[in-house]
Amino acid sequence: MEAKVIAKSDIGAWMKGLADKCDVIAPVKDGDVSAFKKIEDFGTLSIDLPTPTVKGLREQFTPETETLFEYKLTGQQAELTSDTAAQKDRLIFGVRACDAAALKYTDAVNANCEPKDALYFAKRKQTTLVGVCCTTPAWSCFCTEIGDFLANPIMMDLYLTDIGDKYYAEALTPKGETLIGASQFQAATDADKQAAESAKQKVIAALPSPIDHAEKGKDFDWDDPMFTKLAEKCLACGACTFLCPTCHCFDIQECAQGSKGSRYRCWDTCQFEKFTLMGHGHNPRPSKNERTRQRVFHKFKYSPERYGILGCVGCGRCITACPVNIDIQRVVHKLEADK
Amino acid sequence: MSTSKSDNPYVPELAVIEKIITETSDTKTFRAVFQNEALRESFTYEPGQFQEVSVFGVGEATFCLTSTPTRKGYIEFAVKKVGTVTSALQDIDEGATVGIRAPLGNWFPYNDFKGKDLLFIGGGIGMAPMRSLLNFCLDNRADYGKIDIIYGARSSGDLSFQYEFDDWSKSPNTNLYLTIDKPEDGWTKNVGFVPAYLMDLKPSPENTIAITCGPPIMIKFVLQNLRELGFTDEQIWTTLEMKMKCGIGKCGRCNIGHKYVCIDGPVFSNAQLAELPPEY
Ligand code: SF4
Ligand code: SF4
Ligand code: FES
């Protein structure tokens, strides 16, 4: 598909033009971290691109809490009053290649058996994604070990690579082609193309080499003694899973007061004891031993077995977030060495 | 664009509780009828499938469909008081509105069971999911060989579905073997645990399918004993209980290895379970 360039100084004007048609969401400084926010003021545009966002795109498609439906109660009689609210089209700017790749996984999960998750796919359909190639990865990043999506991005419409005072902009879908039809984009030269290619190669060279984790995951040892050690350390805080762009587990709960109520879902994690605890007291994953194994096995073994893709994109967030330095990359390497 | 009711898979169908049967001191069976008349007619399911039942104001919980699809117009589920939703259900009255998401999950491969003898082995509330298949087979009696039912509970008062015992035992070529844990005045049937009673009865594994459901400890010994009697893993079927929320393979809660009990189960043969990690 087509590629063009856009001057960095024109990004604000381009986005302001887009904002007439849809919500524009981009990473901005939020205290010490960078977070996706709806941009309201394009005059003082403060998009924070160098720092990876503290969270991925999970909340954009499955909010932390999401109303599933509402109802009215009269004694023991109930009536459904509403379904979910309408939402505007939106464009998310500054998406990392790993976070976009995570959508391939969450798409597979939400399409897992009929019925598909219509709430998730409605938001997916209404969203245009503009990605950006990382130039300064975090110390914990290992995406290149998982896939080549930094060089060959997937699940986004447009991919920007920083080449000095402008971005090289590759359209990856028809939506992306429409985007670079805007007046701020100019034809790219061979030199621009070369510059983008070497920018990508430079960052890739600084990151780990590919490993066929899906293949190696087949032979993980269920009884690997490492899990006893991890269980001793792990605080079961859940930070690793709440920050993970592929984690998707949720709980379904009720919020009711007087005659009105709603059913909602909210993020949940396999790292909590109650996740699998049954009413009568039996728990198939009773200790942190089983629960730390579940997180790693789910991503590196069960997901390839079920969906044909790894449940980790190597974004490194769980590694930087863990208060006791549990490092999934090292855990997986050890499992692969132990088998 | 808002998602309409029809494509939001978390919105239940409304149903009215038409009848409540008190089974034991902590268990009731609920008969529900869909409010939507067209759905009442068209709704069908398979023996072994389950549902998510909403008690509005309290929440949603998972129950097997204990009725059989051969008897149309209503669905039934049996509820033992163990948690919030199950307790709330004990307090509702006939006429109350509930929400139902059904049918969910897989079912017993009853076509493969045709022409075979069936051995049902149930303990306590474990009879509920098997009752669907049992009544289904009795309603298609000619399709199956001999049907033996071994059903046990702690005491005679803990046996559910007593009002159907006559139908079951009077069905042609069908035997009902009841057992309770401890002797009781007036009790004329067997006394002893289900696995031990199974060994007394010594059913032949020849051309037989065994279906078992009950408390984990009972299942453990029933499986041991069935193997001792010569049953292979392919001949033994069970339905698993697991903490569930979505029921449609999305919330990530009910996995055993790469399988989800809510969509790949709840019905498994022992041969299928043997290929999964021991985490259930
Ligand atoms: S498991 Fe960790 S490194 Fe992998 S995608 Fe999730 S947060 Fe990122
Ligand atoms: S972030 Fe670390 S301590 Fe917290 S649950 Fe995850 S592995 Fe355990
Ligand atoms: S109950 Fe949600 S995945 Fe099975």
JSON list of C-alpha atoms in Angstrom, two decimals, chain A residues 25-118:
[
{"chain": "A", "resi": 25, "resn": "ILE", "atom": "CA", "xyz": [-7.45, 9.76, 21.45]},
{"chain": "A", "resi": 26, "resn": "ALA", "atom": "CA", "xyz": [-3.70, 10.01, 21.95]},
{"chain": "A", "resi": 27, "resn": "PRO", "atom": "CA", "xyz": [-1.05, 9.40, 24.60]},
{"chain": "A", "resi": 28, "resn": "VAL", "atom": "CA", "xyz": [-0.49, 12.42, 26.83]},
{"chain": "A", "resi": 29, "resn": "LYS", "atom": "CA", "xyz": [1.51, 13.00, 30.00]},
{"chain": "A", "resi": 30, "resn": "ASP", "atom": "CA", "xyz": [-0.53, 12.11, 33.05]},
{"chain": "A", "resi": 31, "resn": "GLY", "atom": "CA", "xyz": [1.59, 12.83, 36.13]},
{"chain": "A", "resi": 32, "resn": "ASP", "atom": "CA", "xyz": [4.62, 10.59, 35.84]},
{"chain": "A", "resi": 33, "resn": "VAL", "atom": "CA", "xyz": [3.21, 8.36, 33.18]},
{"chain": "A", "resi": 34, "resn": "SER", "atom": "CA", "xyz": [1.82, 8.52, 29.68]},
{"chain": "A", "resi": 35, "resn": "ALA", "atom": "CA", "xyz": [-1.81, 7.60, 29.11]},
{"chain": "A", "resi": 36, "resn": "PHE", "atom": "CA", "xyz": [-4.34, 7.53, 26.26]},
{"chain": "A", "resi": 37, "resn": "LYS", "atom": "CA", "xyz": [-6.73, 10.47, 26.60]},
{"chain": "A", "resi": 38, "resn": "LYS", "atom": "CA", "xyz": [-9.31, 12.11, 24.41]},
{"chain": "A", "resi": 39, "resn": "ILE", "atom": "CA", "xyz": [-7.70, 15.23, 22.93]},
{"chain": "A", "resi": 40, "resn": "GLU", "atom": "CA", "xyz": [-9.84, 18.34, 23.40]},
{"chain": "A", "resi": 41, "resn": "ASP", "atom": "CA", "xyz": [-7.35, 21.13, 22.78]},
{"chain": "A", "resi": 42, "resn": "PHE", "atom": "CA", "xyz": [-5.26, 20.82, 19.66]},
{"chain": "A", "resi": 43, "resn": "GLY", "atom": "CA", "xyz": [-3.70, 24.24, 20.25]},
{"chain": "A", "resi": 44, "resn": "THR", "atom": "CA", "xyz": [-1.43, 23.04, 23.05]},
{"chain": "A", "resi": 45, "resn": "LEU", "atom": "CA", "xyz": [-1.06, 19.54, 21.71]},
{"chain": "A", "resi": 46, "resn": "SER", "atom": "CA", "xyz": [1.17, 17.65, 24.11]},
{"chain": "A", "resi": 47, "resn": "ILE", "atom": "CA", "xyz": [1.26, 14.20, 22.66]},
{"chain": "A", "resi": 48, "resn": "ASP", "atom": "CA", "xyz": [3.79, 12.09, 24.53]},
{"chain": "A", "resi": 49, "resn": "LEU", "atom": "CA", "xyz": [5.21, 9.61, 22.07]},
{"chain": "A", "resi": 50, "resn": "PRO", "atom": "CA", "xyz": [8.64, 8.53, 23.32]},
{"chain": "A", "resi": 51, "resn": "THR", "atom": "CA", "xyz": [7.35, 6.97, 26.56]},
{"chain": "A", "resi": 52, "resn": "PRO", "atom": "CA", "xyz": [5.31, 3.77, 26.12]},
{"chain": "A", "resi": 53, "resn": "THR", "atom": "CA", "xyz": [1.86, 4.24, 27.65]},
{"chain": "A", "resi": 54, "resn": "VAL", "atom": "CA", "xyz": [1.41, 2.77, 31.11]},
{"chain": "A", "resi": 55, "resn": "LYS", "atom": "CA", "xyz": [-1.60, 0.81, 29.84]},
{"chain": "A", "resi": 56, "resn": "GLY", "atom": "CA", "xyz": [-2.24, -0.73, 26.44]},
{"chain": "A", "resi": 57, "resn": "LEU", "atom": "CA", "xyz": [-5.52, -0.57, 24.54]},
{"chain": "A", "resi": 58, "resn": "ARG", "atom": "CA", "xyz": [-7.52, -2.97, 26.71]},
{"chain": "A", "resi": 59, "resn": "GLU", "atom": "CA", "xyz": [-9.67, -0.30, 28.33]},
{"chain": "A", "resi": 60, "resn": "GLN", "atom": "CA", "xyz": [-10.44, 1.25, 24.93]},
{"chain": "A", "resi": 61, "resn": "PHE", "atom": "CA", "xyz": [-12.33, -1.88, 23.91]},
{"chain": "A", "resi": 62, "resn": "THR", "atom": "CA", "xyz": [-13.30, -3.39, 27.27]},
{"chain": "A", "resi": 63, "resn": "PRO", "atom": "CA", "xyz": [-13.55, -0.67, 29.91]},
{"chain": "A", "resi": 64, "resn": "GLU", "atom": "CA", "xyz": [-12.55, -1.58, 33.46]},
{"chain": "A", "resi": 65, "resn": "THR", "atom": "CA", "xyz": [-16.23, -1.62, 34.29]},
{"chain": "A", "resi": 66, "resn": "GLU", "atom": "CA", "xyz": [-18.86, -1.81, 31.59]},
{"chain": "A", "resi": 67, "resn": "THR", "atom": "CA", "xyz": [-22.63, -1.89, 31.93]},
{"chain": "A", "resi": 68, "resn": "LEU", "atom": "CA", "xyz": [-24.13, -4.86, 30.14]},
{"chain": "A", "resi": 69, "resn": "PHE", "atom": "CA", "xyz": [-27.78, -3.87, 30.59]},
{"chain": "A", "resi": 70, "resn": "GLU", "atom": "CA", "xyz": [-30.13, -2.16, 33.04]},
{"chain": "A", "resi": 71, "resn": "TYR", "atom": "CA", "xyz": [-33.45, -3.17, 34.54]},
{"chain": "A", "resi": 72, "resn": "LYS", "atom": "CA", "xyz": [-36.33, -2.06, 36.70]},
{"chain": "A", "resi": 73, "resn": "LEU", "atom": "CA", "xyz": [-37.61, -4.10, 39.61]},
{"chain": "A", "resi": 74, "resn": "THR", "atom": "CA", "xyz": [-41.13, -4.11, 41.07]},
{"chain": "A", "resi": 75, "resn": "GLY", "atom": "CA", "xyz": [-41.15, -6.59, 43.90]},
{"chain": "A", "resi": 76, "resn": "GLN", "atom": "CA", "xyz": [-40.04, -9.82, 42.27]},
{"chain": "A", "resi": 77, "resn": "GLN", "atom": "CA", "xyz": [-41.00, -8.64, 38.76]},
{"chain": "A", "resi": 78, "resn": "ALA", "atom": "CA", "xyz": [-38.26, -7.37, 36.50]},
{"chain": "A", "resi": 79, "resn": "GLU", "atom": "CA", "xyz": [-38.22, -5.47, 33.24]},
{"chain": "A", "resi": 80, "resn": "LEU", "atom": "CA", "xyz": [-35.19, -4.75, 31.07]},
{"chain": "A", "resi": 81, "resn": "THR", "atom": "CA", "xyz": [-34.92, -1.02, 30.54]},
{"chain": "A", "resi": 82, "resn": "SER", "atom": "CA", "xyz": [-31.83, -0.45, 28.45]},
{"chain": "A", "resi": 83, "resn": "ASP", "atom": "CA", "xyz": [-28.97, -1.99, 26.70]},
{"chain": "A", "resi": 84, "resn": "THR", "atom": "CA", "xyz": [-25.58, -0.40, 26.16]},
{"chain": "A", "resi": 85, "resn": "ALA", "atom": "CA", "xyz": [-25.08, 3.23, 25.15]},
{"chain": "A", "resi": 86, "resn": "ALA", "atom": "CA", "xyz": [-24.15, 4.46, 21.70]},
{"chain": "A", "resi": 87, "resn": "GLN", "atom": "CA", "xyz": [-20.57, 5.51, 21.09]},
{"chain": "A", "resi": 88, "resn": "LYS", "atom": "CA", "xyz": [-18.86, 7.85, 18.66]},
{"chain": "A", "resi": 89, "resn": "ASP", "atom": "CA", "xyz": [-16.35, 6.76, 16.05]},
{"chain": "A", "resi": 90, "resn": "ARG", "atom": "CA", "xyz": [-12.83, 7.38, 17.21]},
{"chain": "A", "resi": 91, "resn": "LEU", "atom": "CA", "xyz": [-9.24, 7.43, 16.11]},
{"chain": "A", "resi": 92, "resn": "ILE", "atom": "CA", "xyz": [-6.48, 6.30, 18.43]},
{"chain": "A", "resi": 93, "resn": "PHE", "atom": "CA", "xyz": [-3.14, 7.86, 17.64]},
{"chain": "A", "resi": 94, "resn": "GLY", "atom": "CA", "xyz": [0.27, 6.72, 18.81]},
{"chain": "A", "resi": 95, "resn": "VAL", "atom": "CA", "xyz": [-0.45, 3.02, 19.25]},
{"chain": "A", "resi": 96, "resn": "ARG", "atom": "CA", "xyz": [2.55, 0.74, 19.81]},
{"chain": "A", "resi": 97, "resn": "ALA", "atom": "CA", "xyz": [3.06, -2.17, 17.44]},
{"chain": "A", "resi": 98, "resn": "CYS", "atom": "CA", "xyz": [2.84, -4.60, 20.38]},
{"chain": "A", "resi": 99, "resn": "ASP", "atom": "CA", "xyz": [-0.45, -3.11, 21.62]},
{"chain": "A", "resi": 100, "resn": "ALA", "atom": "CA", "xyz": [-1.96, -3.34, 18.15]},
{"chain": "A", "resi": 101, "resn": "ALA", "atom": "CA", "xyz": [-0.72, -6.93, 17.82]},
{"chain": "A", "resi": 102, "resn": "ALA", "atom": "CA", "xyz": [-2.45, -7.70, 21.14]},
{"chain": "A", "resi": 103, "resn": "LEU", "atom": "CA", "xyz": [-5.75, -6.98, 19.35]},
{"chain": "A", "resi": 104, "resn": "LYS", "atom": "CA", "xyz": [-5.23, -10.00, 17.14]},
{"chain": "A", "resi": 105, "resn": "TYR", "atom": "CA", "xyz": [-5.29, -12.02, 20.32]},
{"chain": "A", "resi": 106, "resn": "THR", "atom": "CA", "xyz": [-8.24, -10.26, 21.97]},
{"chain": "A", "resi": 107, "resn": "ASP", "atom": "CA", "xyz": [-10.16, -10.48, 18.67]},
{"chain": "A", "resi": 108, "resn": "ALA", "atom": "CA", "xyz": [-9.63, -14.25, 18.74]},
{"chain": "A", "resi": 109, "resn": "VAL", "atom": "CA", "xyz": [-10.79, -14.43, 22.36]},
{"chain": "A", "resi": 110, "resn": "ASN", "atom": "CA", "xyz": [-13.90, -12.36, 21.75]},
{"chain": "A", "resi": 111, "resn": "ALA", "atom": "CA", "xyz": [-14.76, -14.41, 18.68]},
{"chain": "A", "resi": 112, "resn": "ASN", "atom": "CA", "xyz": [-14.17, -17.63, 20.63]},
{"chain": "A", "resi": 113, "resn": "CYS", "atom": "CA", "xyz": [-17.36, -19.58, 19.90]},
{"chain": "A", "resi": 114, "resn": "GLU", "atom": "CA", "xyz": [-20.76, -18.10, 19.03]},
{"chain": "A", "resi": 115, "resn": "PRO", "atom": "CA", "xyz": [-22.09, -15.72, 20.15]},
{"chain": "A", "resi": 116, "resn": "LYS", "atom": "CA", "xyz": [-19.20, -13.34, 19.59]},
{"chain": "A", "resi": 117, "resn": "ASP", "atom": "CA", "xyz": [-18.74, -10.47, 22.04]},
{"chain": "A", "resi": 118, "resn": "ALA", "atom": "CA", "xyz": [-20.78, -7.82, 20.23]}
]
